[in-house]
Coordinates of C-alpha atoms and ligand atoms in Angstrom, one line a residue:
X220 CA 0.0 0.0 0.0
X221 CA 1.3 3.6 -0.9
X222 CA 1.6 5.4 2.4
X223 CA 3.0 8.6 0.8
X224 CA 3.0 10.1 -2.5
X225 CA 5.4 12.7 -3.3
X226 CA 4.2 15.4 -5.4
X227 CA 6.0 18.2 -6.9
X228 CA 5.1 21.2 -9.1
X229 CA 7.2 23.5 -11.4
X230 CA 5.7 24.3 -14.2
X231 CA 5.6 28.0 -14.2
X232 CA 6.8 29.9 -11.2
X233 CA 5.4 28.5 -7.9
X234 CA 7.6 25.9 -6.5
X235 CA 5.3 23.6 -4.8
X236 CA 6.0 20.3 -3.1
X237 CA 3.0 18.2 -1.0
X238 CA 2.5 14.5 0.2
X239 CA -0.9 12.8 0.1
X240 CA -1.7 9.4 1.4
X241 CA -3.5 6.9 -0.2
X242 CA -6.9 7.9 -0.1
X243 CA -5.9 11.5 -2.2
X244 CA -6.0 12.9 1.0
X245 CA -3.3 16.0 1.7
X246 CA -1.2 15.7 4.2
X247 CA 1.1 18.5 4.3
X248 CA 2.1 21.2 1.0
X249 CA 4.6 23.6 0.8
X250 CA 4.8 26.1 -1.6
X251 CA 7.3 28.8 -2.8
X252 CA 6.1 31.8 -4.3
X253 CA 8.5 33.8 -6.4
X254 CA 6.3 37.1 -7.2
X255 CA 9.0 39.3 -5.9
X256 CA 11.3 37.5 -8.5
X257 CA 9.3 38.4 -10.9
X258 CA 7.5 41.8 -9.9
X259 CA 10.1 43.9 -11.4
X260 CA 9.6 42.8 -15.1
X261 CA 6.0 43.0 -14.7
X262 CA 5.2 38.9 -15.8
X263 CA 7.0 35.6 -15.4
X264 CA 10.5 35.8 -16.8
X265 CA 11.1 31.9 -17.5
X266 CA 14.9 31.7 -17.3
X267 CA 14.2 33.5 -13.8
X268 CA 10.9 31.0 -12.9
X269 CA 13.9 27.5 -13.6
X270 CA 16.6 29.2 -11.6
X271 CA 14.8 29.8 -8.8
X272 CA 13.0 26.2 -8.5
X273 CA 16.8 24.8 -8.6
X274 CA 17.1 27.0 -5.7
X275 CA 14.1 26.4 -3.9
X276 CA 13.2 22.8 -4.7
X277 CA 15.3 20.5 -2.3
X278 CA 15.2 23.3 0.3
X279 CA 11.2 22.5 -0.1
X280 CA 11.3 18.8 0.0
X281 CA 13.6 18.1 3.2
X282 CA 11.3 21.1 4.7
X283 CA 8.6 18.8 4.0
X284 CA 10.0 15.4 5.1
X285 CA 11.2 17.1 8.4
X286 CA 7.9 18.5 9.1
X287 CA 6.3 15.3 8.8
X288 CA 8.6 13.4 10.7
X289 CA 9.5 11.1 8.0
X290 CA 13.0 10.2 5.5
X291 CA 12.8 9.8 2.0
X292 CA 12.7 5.7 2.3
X293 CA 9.4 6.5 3.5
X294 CA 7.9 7.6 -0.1
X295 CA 6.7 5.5 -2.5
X296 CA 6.5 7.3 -5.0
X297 CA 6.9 10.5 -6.7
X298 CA 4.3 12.5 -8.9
X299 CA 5.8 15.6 -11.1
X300 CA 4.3 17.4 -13.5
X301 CA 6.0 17.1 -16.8
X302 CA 3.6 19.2 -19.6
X303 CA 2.9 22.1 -20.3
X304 CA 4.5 24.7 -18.8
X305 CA 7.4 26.7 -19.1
X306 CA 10.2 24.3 -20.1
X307 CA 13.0 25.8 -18.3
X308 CA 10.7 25.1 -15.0
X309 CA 9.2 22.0 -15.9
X310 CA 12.9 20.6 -16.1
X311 CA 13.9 21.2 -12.4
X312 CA 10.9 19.3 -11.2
X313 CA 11.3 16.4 -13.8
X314 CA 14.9 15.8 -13.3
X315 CA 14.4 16.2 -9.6
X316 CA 11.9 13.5 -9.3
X317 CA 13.9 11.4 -11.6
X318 CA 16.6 11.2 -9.1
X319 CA 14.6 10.5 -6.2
X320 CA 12.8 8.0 -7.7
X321 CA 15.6 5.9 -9.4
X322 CA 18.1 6.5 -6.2
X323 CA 14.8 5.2 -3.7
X324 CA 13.8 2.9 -6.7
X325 CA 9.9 3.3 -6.3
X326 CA 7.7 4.9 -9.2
X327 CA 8.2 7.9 -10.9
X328 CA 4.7 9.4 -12.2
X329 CA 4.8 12.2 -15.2
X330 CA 1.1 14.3 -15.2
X331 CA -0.5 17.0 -16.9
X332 CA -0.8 20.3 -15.3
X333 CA -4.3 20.5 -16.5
X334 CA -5.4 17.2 -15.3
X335 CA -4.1 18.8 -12.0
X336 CA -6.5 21.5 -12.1
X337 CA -9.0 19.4 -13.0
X338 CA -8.7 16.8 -10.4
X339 CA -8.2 19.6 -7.4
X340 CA -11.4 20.3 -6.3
X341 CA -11.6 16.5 -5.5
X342 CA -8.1 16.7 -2.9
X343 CA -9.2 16.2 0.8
X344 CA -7.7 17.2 3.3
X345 CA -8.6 18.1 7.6
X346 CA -10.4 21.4 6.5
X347 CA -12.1 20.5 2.7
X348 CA -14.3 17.3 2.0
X349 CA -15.2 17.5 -2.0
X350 CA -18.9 18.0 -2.4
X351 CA -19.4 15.4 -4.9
X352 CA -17.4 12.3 -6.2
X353 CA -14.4 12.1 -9.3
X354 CA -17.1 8.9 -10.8
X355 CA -19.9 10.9 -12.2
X356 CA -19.8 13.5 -15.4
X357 CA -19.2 16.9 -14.3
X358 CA -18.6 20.3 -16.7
X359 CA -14.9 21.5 -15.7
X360 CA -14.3 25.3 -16.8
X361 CA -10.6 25.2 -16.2
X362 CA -9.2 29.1 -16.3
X363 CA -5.5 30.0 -15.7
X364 CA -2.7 31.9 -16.9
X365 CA -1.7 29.9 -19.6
X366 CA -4.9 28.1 -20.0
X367 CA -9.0 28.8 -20.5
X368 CA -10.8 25.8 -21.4
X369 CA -14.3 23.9 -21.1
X370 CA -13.9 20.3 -20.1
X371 CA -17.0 17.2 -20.4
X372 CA -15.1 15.4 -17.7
X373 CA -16.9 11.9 -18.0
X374 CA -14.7 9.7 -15.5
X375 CA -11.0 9.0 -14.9
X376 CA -8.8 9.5 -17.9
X377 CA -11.5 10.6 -19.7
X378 CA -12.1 14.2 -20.8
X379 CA -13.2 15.7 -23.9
X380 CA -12.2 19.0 -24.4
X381 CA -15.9 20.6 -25.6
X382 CA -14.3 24.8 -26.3
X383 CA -11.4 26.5 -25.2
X384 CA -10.3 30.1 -25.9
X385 CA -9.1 31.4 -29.4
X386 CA -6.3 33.7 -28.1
X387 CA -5.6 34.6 -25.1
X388 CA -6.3 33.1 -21.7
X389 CA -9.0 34.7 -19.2
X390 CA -6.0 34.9 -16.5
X391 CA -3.9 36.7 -18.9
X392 CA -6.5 39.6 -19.8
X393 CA -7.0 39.8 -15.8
X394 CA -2.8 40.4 -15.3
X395 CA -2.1 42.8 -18.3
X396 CA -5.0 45.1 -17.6
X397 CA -3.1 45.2 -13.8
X398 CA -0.3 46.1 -15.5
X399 CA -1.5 48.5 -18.0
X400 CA -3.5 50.4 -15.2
X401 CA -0.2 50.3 -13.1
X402 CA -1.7 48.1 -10.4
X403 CA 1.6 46.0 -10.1
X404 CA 2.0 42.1 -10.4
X405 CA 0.4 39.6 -10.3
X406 CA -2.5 41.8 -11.8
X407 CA -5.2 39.1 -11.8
X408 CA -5.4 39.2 -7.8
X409 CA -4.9 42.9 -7.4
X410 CA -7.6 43.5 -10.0
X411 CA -9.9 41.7 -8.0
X412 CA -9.2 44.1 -5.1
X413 CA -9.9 46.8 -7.2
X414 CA -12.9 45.7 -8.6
X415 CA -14.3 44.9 -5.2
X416 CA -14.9 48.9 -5.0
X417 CA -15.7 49.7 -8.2
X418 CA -18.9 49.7 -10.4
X419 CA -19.2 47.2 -12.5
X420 CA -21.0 49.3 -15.3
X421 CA -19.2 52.6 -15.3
X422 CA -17.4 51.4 -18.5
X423 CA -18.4 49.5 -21.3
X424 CA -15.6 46.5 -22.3
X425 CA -16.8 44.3 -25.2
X426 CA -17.8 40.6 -24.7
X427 CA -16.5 38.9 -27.6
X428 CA -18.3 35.5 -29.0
X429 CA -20.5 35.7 -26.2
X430 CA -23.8 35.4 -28.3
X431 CA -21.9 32.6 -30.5
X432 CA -23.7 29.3 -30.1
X433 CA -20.4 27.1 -29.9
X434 CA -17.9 27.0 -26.6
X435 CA -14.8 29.3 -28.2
X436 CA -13.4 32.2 -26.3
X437 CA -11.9 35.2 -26.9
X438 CA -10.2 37.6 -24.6
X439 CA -7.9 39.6 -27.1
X440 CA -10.4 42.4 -27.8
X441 CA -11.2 42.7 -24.3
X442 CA -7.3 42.6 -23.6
X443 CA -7.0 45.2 -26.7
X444 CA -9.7 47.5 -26.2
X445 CA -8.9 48.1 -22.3
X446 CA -5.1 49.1 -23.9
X447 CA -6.9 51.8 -25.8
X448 CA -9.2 52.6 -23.3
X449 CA -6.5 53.6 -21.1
X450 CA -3.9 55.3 -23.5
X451 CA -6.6 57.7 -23.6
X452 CA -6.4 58.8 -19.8
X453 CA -4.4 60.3 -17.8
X454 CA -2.3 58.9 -14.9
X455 CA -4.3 60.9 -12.4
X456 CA -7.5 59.8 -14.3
X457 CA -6.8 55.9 -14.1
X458 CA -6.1 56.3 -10.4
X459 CA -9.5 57.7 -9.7
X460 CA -11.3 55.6 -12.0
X461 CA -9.4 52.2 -10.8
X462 CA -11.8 50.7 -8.7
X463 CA -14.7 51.2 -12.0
X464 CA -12.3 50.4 -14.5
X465 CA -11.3 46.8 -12.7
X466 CA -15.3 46.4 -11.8
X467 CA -16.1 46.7 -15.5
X468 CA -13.1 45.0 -16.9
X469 CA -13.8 42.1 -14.2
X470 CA -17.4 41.6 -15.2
X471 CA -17.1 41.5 -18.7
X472 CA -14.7 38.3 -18.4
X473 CA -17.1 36.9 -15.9
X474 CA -20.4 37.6 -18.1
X475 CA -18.2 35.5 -21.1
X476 CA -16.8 33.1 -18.7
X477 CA -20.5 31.8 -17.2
X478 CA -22.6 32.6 -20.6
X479 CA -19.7 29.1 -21.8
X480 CA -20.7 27.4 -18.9
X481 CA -24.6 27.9 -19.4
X482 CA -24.2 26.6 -23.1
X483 CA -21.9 23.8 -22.0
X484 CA -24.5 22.7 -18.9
X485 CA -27.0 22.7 -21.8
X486 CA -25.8 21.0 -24.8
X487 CA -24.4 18.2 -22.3
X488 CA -27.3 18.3 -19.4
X489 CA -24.9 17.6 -17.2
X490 CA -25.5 19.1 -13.9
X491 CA -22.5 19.2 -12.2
X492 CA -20.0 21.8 -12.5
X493 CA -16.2 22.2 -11.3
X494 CA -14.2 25.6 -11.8
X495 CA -11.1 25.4 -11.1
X496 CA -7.5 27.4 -12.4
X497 CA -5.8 30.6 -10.7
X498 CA -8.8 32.6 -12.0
X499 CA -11.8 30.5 -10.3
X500 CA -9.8 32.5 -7.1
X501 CA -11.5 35.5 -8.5
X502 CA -14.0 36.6 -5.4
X503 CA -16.3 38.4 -8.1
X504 CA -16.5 35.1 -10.8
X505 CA -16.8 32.7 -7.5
X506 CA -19.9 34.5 -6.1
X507 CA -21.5 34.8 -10.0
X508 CA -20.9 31.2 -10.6
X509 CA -22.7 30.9 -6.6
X510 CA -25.8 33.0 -8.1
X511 CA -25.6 30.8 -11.6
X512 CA -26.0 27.6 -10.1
X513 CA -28.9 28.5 -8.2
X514 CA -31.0 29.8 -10.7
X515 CA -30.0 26.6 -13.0
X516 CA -30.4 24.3 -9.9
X517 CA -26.5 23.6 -11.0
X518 CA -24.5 21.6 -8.3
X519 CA -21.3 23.1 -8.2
X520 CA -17.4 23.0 -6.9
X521 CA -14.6 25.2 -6.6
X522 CA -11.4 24.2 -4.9
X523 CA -10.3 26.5 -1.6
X524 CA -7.8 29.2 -3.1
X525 CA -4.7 27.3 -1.8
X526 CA -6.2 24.3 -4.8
X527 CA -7.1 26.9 -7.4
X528 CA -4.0 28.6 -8.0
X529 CA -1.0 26.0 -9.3
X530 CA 0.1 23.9 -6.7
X531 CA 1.4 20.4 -5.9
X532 CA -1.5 18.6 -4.2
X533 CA -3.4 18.7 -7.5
X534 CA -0.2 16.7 -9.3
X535 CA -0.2 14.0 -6.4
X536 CA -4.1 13.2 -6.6
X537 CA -4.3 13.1 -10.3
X538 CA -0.7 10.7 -10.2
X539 CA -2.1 9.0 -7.1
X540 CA -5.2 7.9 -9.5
X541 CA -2.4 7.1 -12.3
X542 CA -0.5 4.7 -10.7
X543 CA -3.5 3.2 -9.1
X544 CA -4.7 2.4 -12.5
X545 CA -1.5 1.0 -13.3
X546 CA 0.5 4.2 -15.5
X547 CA 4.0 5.1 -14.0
X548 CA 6.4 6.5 -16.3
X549 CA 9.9 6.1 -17.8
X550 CA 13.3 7.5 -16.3
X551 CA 13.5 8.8 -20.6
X552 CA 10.1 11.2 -19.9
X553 CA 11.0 14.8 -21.0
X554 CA 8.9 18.0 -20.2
X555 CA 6.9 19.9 -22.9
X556 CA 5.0 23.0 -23.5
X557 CA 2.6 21.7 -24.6
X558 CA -0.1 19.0 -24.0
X559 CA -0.3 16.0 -26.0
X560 CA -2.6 15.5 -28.4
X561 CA -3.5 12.2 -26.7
X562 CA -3.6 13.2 -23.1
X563 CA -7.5 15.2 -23.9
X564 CA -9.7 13.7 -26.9
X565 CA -11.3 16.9 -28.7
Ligands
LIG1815 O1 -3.4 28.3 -12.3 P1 -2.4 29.4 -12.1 O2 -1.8 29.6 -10.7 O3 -1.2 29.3 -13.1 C1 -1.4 28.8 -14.4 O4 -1.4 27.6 -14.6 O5 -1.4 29.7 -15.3 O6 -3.2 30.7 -12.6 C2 -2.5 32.0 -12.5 C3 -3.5 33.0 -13.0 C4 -2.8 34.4 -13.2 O7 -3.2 34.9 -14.4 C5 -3.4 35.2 -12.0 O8 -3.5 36.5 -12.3 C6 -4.8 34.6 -12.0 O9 -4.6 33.2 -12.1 N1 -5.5 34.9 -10.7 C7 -6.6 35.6 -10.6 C8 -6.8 35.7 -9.2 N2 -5.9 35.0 -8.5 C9 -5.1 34.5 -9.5 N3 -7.3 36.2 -11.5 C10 -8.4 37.0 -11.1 N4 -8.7 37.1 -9.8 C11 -8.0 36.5 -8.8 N5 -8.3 36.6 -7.5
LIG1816 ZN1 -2.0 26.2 -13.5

């Protein structure tokens, strides 16, 4: 029996390590957040994002071990997360787990970030019981940085990929518009702040492909026409009108985001919904999905924040489930920017 998984997470620029027990349940994470790395370029800088996890990674893991009172003989085995991601981050993690796992000779287990987000509102731990199970069909609107897509999630292993954005992701509109408005990094969160304030009609931001009757999103003329919206003000100007301008910008990405998910819940009558991703952390898309589901008599789960944004619990559960249906991987596995074409039918 697996007493401990190792997980570890290093796809972009959180260094995360966590152990969960059999059952998927967490038993302790650590994570490294390297936002002051980063703040003074204004967005991830991915020779920066590598460099760091090679500084923080074992620092993290015999943390960890010590915490819980255990040695490394006492894994058996080690989940990383190999694809996609930034490849100069995914490599510290890969080769990292490599080592442990072929030095302690137990099994080495390569996911999918995405999977991870998709599987993290099912992680368990003293505080968070998931409100429905992994073993029936569930809608999964997965929004990140990197990523925005629209998941049927029908069991295990088995997700078809119904729409996903044309351009750019919802996360990456949130942290530009930060950063054109001179909120700092990471935008997405301080936006939120903001927006808390603000009125959410005092501007008008366009909704692209909202009325379209497919699952495709767009956020690059919402990205664009904030840009122009604020060349045309002053400094002075956009520091008044912050709280409005992140209220309006906000709920034009949440109007697309949940109009997706009303198709989706229709055109696959499925009743359950997960929203998971750095952006389901959003307070004002969080209480909008809250007022969705009630009207639509939706059942619906997103993970506590420490699950939404990218961390290593999600990579443990989702290579927990691997390797209890029999998938380990090779010492050869490489990491990639990309997903595979077979790891999500389309
Ligand atoms: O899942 P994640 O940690 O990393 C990726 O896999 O990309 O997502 C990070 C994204 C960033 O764009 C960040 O700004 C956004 O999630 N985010 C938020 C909030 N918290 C994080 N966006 C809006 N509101 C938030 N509260
Ligand atoms: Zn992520």
């Amino acid at each position: 029996m697996i007493r401990r998984i190792l997980a570890i997470e290093t796809s972009c620029d959180d260094t995360s390590v966590a152990f969960l027990d059999h059952e998927g349940k967490v038993l302790r994470m650590l994570s490294q957040s390297q936002d002051d790395n980063h703040r003074p370029f204004g967005g991830v800088v991915p020779e920066i994002a590598g460099r760091n996890h090679s500084v923080h990674l074992l620092n993290l893991i015999e943390k960890i071990t010590l915490l819980e009172g255990v040695q490394l003989n006492d894994i058996d085995a080690i989940a990383v997360t190999n694809r996609p991601g930034l490849v100069a981050s995914l490599i510290v993690g890969i080769v990292t787990a490599k080592a442990l796992a072929q030095s302690l000779a137990i099994p080495l287990i390569g996911v999918n970030h995405l999977e991870g987000h998709i599987v993290a509102p099912f992680l368990k731990d003293d505080d968070y019981q998931p409100s429905f199970g992994f073993d029936e069909p569930n809608v999964t609107l997965a929004v990140s940085g990197g990523h925005s897509s629209i998941y049927l999630v029908h069991k295990w292993a088995d997700y078809t990929i119904l729409g996903s954005t044309l351009d750019d992701a919802a996360g990456e509109a949130f942290d530009k518009f930060g950063k054109m408005l001179g909120l700092g990094f990471p935008g997405g969160v301080l936006v939120d702040r903001h927006a808390k304030l603000g009125n959410p009609k005092a501007f008008d931001f366009p909704r692209s492909m909202i009325r379209e009757k497919n699952l495709m999103m767009s956020f690059s003329g919402l990205k664009a026409a904030g840009q122009r919206l604020l060349e045309t003000m002053t400094n002075e100007d956009k520091q008044k009108n912050a709280n409005d301008l992140c209220a309006s910008y906000q709920q034009a990405i949440i109007d697309i985001l949940i109009a997706k998910l009303d198709l989706a819940v229709q055109q696959t009558k499925v009743k359950k919904v997960v929203i998971t991703g750095g952006v389901s952390a959003n307070s004002g898309l969080r209480k909008a999905v809250d007022e969705w589901s009630q009207k639509r008599r939706i059942s619906y789960m997103i993970p506590p924040l420490k699950y939404c944004t990218d961390n290593a619990a999600m990579i443990g559960l989702a290579g927990l489930w691997k390797l209890q249906n029999g998938i380990t991987s090779e010492l050869s596995m490489g990491p990639s920017p990309t997903s595979y074409e077979t790891d999500f039918k389309l």
